[in-house]
Coordinates of C-alpha atoms and ligand atoms in Angstrom, one line a residue:
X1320 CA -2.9 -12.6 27.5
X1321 CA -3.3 -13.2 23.5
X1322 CA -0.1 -11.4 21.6
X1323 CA -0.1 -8.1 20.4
X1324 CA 0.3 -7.7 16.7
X1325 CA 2.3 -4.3 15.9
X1326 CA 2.3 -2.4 12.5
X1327 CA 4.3 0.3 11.5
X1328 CA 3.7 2.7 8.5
X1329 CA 5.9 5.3 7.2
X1330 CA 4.0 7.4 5.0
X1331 CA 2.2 10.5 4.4
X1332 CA -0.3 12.6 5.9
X1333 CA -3.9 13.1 4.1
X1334 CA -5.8 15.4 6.2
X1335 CA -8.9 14.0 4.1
X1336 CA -8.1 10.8 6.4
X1337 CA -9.5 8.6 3.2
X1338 CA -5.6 8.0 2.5
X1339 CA -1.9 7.9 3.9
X1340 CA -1.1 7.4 7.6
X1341 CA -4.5 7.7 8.3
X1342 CA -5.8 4.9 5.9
X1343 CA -3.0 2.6 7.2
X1344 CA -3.8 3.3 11.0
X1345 CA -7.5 2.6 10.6
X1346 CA -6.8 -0.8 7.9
X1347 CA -4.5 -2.1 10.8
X1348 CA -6.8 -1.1 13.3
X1349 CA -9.9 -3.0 12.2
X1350 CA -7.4 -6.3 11.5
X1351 CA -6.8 -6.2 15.3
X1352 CA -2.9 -5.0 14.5
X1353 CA -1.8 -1.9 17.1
X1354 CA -0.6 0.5 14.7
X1355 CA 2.6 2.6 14.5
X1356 CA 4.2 5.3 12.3
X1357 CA 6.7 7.6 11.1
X1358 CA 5.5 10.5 8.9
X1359 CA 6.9 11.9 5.5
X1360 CA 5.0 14.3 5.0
X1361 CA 2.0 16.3 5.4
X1362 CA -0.2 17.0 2.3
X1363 CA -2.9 19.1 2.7
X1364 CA -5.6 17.2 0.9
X1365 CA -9.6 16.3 0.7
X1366 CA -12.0 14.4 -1.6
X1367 CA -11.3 17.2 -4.3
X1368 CA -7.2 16.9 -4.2
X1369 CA -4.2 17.4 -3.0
X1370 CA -3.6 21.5 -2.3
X1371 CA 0.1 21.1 -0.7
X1372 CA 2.5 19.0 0.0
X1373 CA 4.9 19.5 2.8
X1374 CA 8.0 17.5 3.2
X1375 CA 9.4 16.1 6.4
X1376 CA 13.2 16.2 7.1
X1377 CA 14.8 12.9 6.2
X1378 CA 16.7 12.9 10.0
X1379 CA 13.5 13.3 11.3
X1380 CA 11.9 10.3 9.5
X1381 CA 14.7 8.3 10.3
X1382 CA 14.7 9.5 13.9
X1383 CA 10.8 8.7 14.1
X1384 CA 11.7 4.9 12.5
X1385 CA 14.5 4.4 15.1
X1386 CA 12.5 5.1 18.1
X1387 CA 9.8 2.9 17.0
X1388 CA 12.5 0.1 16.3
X1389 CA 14.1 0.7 19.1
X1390 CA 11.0 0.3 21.7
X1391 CA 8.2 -0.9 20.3
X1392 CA 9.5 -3.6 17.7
X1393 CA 7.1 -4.3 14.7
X1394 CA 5.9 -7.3 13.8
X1395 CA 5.7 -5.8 10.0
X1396 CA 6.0 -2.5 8.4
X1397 CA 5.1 -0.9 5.0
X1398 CA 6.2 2.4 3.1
X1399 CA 3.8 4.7 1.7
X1400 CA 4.4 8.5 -0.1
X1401 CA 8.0 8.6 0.6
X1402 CA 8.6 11.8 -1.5
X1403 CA 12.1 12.5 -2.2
X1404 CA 15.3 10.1 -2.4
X1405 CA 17.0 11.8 0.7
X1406 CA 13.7 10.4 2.5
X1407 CA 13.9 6.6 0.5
X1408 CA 18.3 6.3 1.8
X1409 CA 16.8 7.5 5.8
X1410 CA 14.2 4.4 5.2
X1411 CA 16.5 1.9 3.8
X1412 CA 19.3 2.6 6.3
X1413 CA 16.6 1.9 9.0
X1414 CA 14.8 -0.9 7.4
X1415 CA 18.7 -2.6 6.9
X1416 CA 19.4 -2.0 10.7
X1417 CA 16.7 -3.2 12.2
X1418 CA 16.9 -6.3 9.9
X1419 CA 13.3 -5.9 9.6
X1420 CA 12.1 -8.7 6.4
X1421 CA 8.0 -8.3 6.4
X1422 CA 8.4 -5.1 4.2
X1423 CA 5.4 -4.1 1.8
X1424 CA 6.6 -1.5 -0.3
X1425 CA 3.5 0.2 -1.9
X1426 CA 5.4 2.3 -4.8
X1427 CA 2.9 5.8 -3.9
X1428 CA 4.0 8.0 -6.9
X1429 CA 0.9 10.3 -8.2
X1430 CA -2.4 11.1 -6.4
X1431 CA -5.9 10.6 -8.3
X1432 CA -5.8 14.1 -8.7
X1433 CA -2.5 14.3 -10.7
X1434 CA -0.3 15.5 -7.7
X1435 CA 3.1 14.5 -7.5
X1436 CA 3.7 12.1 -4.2
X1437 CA 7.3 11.1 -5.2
X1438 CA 9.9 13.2 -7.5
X1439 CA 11.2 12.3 -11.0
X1440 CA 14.4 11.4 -9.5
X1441 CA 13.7 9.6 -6.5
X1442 CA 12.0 6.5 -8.8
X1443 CA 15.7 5.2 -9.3
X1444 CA 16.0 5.4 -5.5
X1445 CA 13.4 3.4 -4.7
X1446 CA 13.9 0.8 -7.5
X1447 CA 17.9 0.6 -6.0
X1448 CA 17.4 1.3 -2.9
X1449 CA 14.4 -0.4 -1.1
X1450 CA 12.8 -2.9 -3.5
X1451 CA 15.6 -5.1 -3.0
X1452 CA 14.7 -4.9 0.8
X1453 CA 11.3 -5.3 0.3
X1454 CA 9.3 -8.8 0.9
X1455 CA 6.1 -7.5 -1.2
X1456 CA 5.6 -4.9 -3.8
X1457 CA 2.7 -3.2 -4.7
X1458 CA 2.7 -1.0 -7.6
X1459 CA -0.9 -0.2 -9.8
X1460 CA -0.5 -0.4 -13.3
X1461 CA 1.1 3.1 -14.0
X1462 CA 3.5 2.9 -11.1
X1463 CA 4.7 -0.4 -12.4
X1464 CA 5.3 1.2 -16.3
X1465 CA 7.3 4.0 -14.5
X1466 CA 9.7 1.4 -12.7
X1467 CA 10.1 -1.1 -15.4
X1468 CA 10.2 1.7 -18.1
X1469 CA 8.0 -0.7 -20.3
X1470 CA 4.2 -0.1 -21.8
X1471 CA 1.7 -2.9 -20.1
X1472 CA -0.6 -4.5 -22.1
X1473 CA -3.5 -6.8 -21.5
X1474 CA -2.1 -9.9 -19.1
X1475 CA 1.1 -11.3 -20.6
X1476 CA 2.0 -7.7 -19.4
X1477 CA 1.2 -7.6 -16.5
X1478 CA 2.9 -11.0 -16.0
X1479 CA 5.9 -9.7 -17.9
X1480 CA 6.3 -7.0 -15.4
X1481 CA 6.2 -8.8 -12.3
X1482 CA 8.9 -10.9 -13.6
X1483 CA 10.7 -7.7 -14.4
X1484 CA 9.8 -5.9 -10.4
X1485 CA 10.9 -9.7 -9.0
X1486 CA 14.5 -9.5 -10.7
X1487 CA 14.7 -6.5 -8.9
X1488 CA 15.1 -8.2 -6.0
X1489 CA 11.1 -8.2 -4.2
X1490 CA 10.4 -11.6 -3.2
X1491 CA 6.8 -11.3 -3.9
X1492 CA 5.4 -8.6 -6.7
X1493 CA 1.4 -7.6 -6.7
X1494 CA 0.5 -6.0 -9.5
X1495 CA -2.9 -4.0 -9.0
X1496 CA -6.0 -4.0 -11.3
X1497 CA -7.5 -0.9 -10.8
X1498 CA -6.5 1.2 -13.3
X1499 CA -6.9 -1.9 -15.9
X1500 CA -9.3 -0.7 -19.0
X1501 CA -9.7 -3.9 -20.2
X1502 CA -12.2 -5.3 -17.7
X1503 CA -15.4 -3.9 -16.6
X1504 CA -16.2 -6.5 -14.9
X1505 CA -13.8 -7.3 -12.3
X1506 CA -10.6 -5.6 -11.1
X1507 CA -7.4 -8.1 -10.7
X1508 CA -4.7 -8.2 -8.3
X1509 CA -2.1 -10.2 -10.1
X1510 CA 0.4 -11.7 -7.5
X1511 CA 4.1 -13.4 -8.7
X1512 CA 6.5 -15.4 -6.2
X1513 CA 9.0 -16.1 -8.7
X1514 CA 8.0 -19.1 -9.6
X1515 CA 3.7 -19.0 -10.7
X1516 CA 1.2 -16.9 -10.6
X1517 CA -2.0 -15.7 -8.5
X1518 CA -4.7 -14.1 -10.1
X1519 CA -6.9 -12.0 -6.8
X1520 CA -9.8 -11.1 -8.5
X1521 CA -13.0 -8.7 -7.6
X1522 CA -16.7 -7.5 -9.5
X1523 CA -15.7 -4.2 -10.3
X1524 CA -17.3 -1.7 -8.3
X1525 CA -18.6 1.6 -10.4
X1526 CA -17.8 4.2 -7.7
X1527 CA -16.4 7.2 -7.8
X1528 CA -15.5 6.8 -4.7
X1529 CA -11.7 5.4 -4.4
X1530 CA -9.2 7.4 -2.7
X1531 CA -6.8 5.4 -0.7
X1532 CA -7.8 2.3 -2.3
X1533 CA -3.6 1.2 -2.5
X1534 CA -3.0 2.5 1.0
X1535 CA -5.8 0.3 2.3
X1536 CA -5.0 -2.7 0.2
X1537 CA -1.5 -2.4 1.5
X1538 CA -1.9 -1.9 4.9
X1539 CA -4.0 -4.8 4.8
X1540 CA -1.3 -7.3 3.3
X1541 CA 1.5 -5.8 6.3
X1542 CA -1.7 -6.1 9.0
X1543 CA -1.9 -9.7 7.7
X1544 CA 2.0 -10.6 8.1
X1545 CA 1.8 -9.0 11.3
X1546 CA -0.3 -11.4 12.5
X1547 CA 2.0 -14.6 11.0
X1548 CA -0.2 -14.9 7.9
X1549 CA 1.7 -16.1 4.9
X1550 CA 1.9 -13.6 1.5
X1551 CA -0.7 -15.5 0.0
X1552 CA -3.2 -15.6 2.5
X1553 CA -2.6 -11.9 3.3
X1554 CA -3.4 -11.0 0.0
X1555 CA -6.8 -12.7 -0.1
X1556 CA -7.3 -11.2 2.6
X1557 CA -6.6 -7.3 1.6
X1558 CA -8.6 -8.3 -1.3
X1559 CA -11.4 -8.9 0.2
X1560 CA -11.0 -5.8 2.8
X1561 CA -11.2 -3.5 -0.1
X1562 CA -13.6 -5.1 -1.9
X1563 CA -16.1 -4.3 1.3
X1564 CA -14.5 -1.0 1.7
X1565 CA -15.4 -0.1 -1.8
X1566 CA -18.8 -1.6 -2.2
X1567 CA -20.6 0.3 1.1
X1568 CA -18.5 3.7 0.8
X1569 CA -19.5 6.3 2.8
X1570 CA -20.2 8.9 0.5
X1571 CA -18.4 12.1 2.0
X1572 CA -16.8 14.9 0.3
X1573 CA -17.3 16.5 -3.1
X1574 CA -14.9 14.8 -4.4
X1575 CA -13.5 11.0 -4.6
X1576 CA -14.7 9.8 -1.2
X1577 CA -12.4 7.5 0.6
X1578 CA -13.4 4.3 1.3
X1579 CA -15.4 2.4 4.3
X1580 CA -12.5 0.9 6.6
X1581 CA -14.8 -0.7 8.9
X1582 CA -16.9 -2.6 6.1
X1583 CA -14.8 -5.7 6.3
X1584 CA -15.5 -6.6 10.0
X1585 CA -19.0 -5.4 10.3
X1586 CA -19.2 -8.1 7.6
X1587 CA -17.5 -10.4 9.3
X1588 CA -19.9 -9.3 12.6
X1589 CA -23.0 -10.2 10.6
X1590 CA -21.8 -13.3 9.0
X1591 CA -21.5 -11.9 5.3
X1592 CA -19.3 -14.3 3.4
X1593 CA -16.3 -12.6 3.2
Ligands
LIG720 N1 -13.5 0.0 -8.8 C1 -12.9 -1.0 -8.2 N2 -13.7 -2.1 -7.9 C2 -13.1 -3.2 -7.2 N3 -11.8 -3.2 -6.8 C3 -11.1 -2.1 -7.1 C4 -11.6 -0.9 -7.8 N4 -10.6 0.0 -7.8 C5 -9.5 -0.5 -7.2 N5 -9.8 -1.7 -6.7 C6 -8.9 -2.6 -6.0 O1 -8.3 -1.7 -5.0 C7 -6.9 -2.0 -4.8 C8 -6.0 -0.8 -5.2 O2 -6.0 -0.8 -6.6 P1 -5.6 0.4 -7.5 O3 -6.7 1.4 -7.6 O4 -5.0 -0.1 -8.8 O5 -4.4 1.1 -6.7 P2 -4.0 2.6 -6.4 O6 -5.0 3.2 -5.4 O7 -2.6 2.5 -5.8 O8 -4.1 3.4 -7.7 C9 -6.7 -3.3 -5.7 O9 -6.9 -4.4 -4.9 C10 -7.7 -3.2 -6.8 O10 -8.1 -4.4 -7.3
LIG721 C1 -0.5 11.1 1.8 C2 -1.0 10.3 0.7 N1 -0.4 9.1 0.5 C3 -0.8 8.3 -0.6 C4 -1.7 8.8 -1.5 C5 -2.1 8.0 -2.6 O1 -3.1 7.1 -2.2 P1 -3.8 6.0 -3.1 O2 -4.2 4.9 -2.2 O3 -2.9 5.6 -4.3 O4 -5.1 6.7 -3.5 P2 -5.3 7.9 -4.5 O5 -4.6 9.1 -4.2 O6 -5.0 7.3 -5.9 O7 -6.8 8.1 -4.3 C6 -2.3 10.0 -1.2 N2 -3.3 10.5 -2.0 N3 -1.9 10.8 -0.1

């Protein structure tokens, strides 16, 4: 029998499913990974917002992490909404025990909609507490302002703030281009090992449907280490993922749709170069 890859997420519930725990568990899905996860909490959200959010217990996230760890043994994991900085000490104590290294950190702060995913005063938390545990980071252009504390602007910013997210201690920083003004053309994953720069770029797809378009992109990058592919090439290939998911959306809701998670592989089914 042929190995089974494992992924485990520990993130937040969307009961819109275009997002959270539910975007993760689908991306891993269609990448052939089994996927796992511990929740944070449950936000009671569609295409038109976010309406509540409802923490989890941080014992209970770290209890849900432990049994996973403890059993089922994942080949990667990533962090999602983590809400509070009770919840962000539970994950890094866990994370640190297990001596678990493929870590994707994606840096969830502030839904489309303007609701908040993480409080004020748990940024410090996760810049302390897990980026330094983290193998890949994967902040979009606001998120990485908020934990730099500096303005970006045009490239040399971006590039100034990966350098800035790497001293941190994450081995390997993506900064996301989706939120980039500049260019309406083509969106831009920037991607910084410490030592050079990768530029991961995409047309531009007008859409208004977008929601879950980091917890996709992420869950793609830890489906890809799960599987032994290096940062690099797991990168390429979340880019590509979203770029399918985004260009045949579904077109559901009222709102901001999610995105088509089974896009990539029917491409890959029919041959489309990918
Ligand atoms: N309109 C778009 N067209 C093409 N790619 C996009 C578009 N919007 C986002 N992306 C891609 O989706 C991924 C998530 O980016 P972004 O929207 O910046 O993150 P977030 O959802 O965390 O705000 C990145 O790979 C980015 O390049
Ligand atoms: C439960 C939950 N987790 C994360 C998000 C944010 O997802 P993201 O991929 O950044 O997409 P948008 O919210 O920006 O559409 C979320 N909304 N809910």
């Amino acid at each position: 029998m042929s190995s089974v890859y494992k992924a485990l997420t520990i993130a937040g519930s969307d009961s819109g499913g275009g997002a959270g725990i539910q975007a993760d568990l689908k991306t891993f899905q269609e990448l052939g990974v089994y996927g796992m996860s511990a929740l944070t909490a449950v936000t009671v959200q569609n295409t038109l917002g976010v309406q509540g959010v409802h923490p989890i217990p941080p014992e209970t996230v770290a209890a849900q992490i432990a049994s996973v760890g403890e059993d089922l043994k994942p080949d990667a994991l990533k962090t999602g909404m983590l809400f509070s900085a009770e919840i962000i000490e539970q994950v890094a104590g866990q994370v640190s025990r297990f001596g678990w290294n493929k870590l994707v950190v994606d840096p969830v702060m502030i839904a489309k909609g303007g609701a908040e995913l993480l409080l004020e005063e748990a940024v410090q938390a996760l810049r302390s507490r897990l980026l330094p545990l983290a193998l890949v980071v994967t902040p979009n252009l606001p998120e990485a302002e908020r934990l730099t504390g500096m303005t970006i602007a045009g490239a040399e910013g971006k590039r100034e703030a990966a350098k800035r997210l790497h001293a941190l201690g994450t081995a390997y920083v993506v900064i996301k281009g989706g939120h980039e003004e500049g260019d309406p053309e083509r969106s831009v994953d920037l991607l910084y090992d410490g030592s050079g720069f990768t530029e991961f770029a995409g047309t531009r797809v007008s859409t208004p449907h977008t929601h879950g378009t980091g917890c996709t992109f992420s869950a793609a990058i830890t489906a890809g280490l799960a599987t032994g592919l290096e940062v690099t090439e797991a990168v390429g290939q979340a880019r590509a993922f979203i770029q399918a998911a985004l260009e045949d959306s579904l077109g559901i809701g009222n709102g901001h749709g999610p995105t088509n998670h089974w896009a990539y592989r029917r491409r890959q089914t029919d041959g489309v170069e990918l």
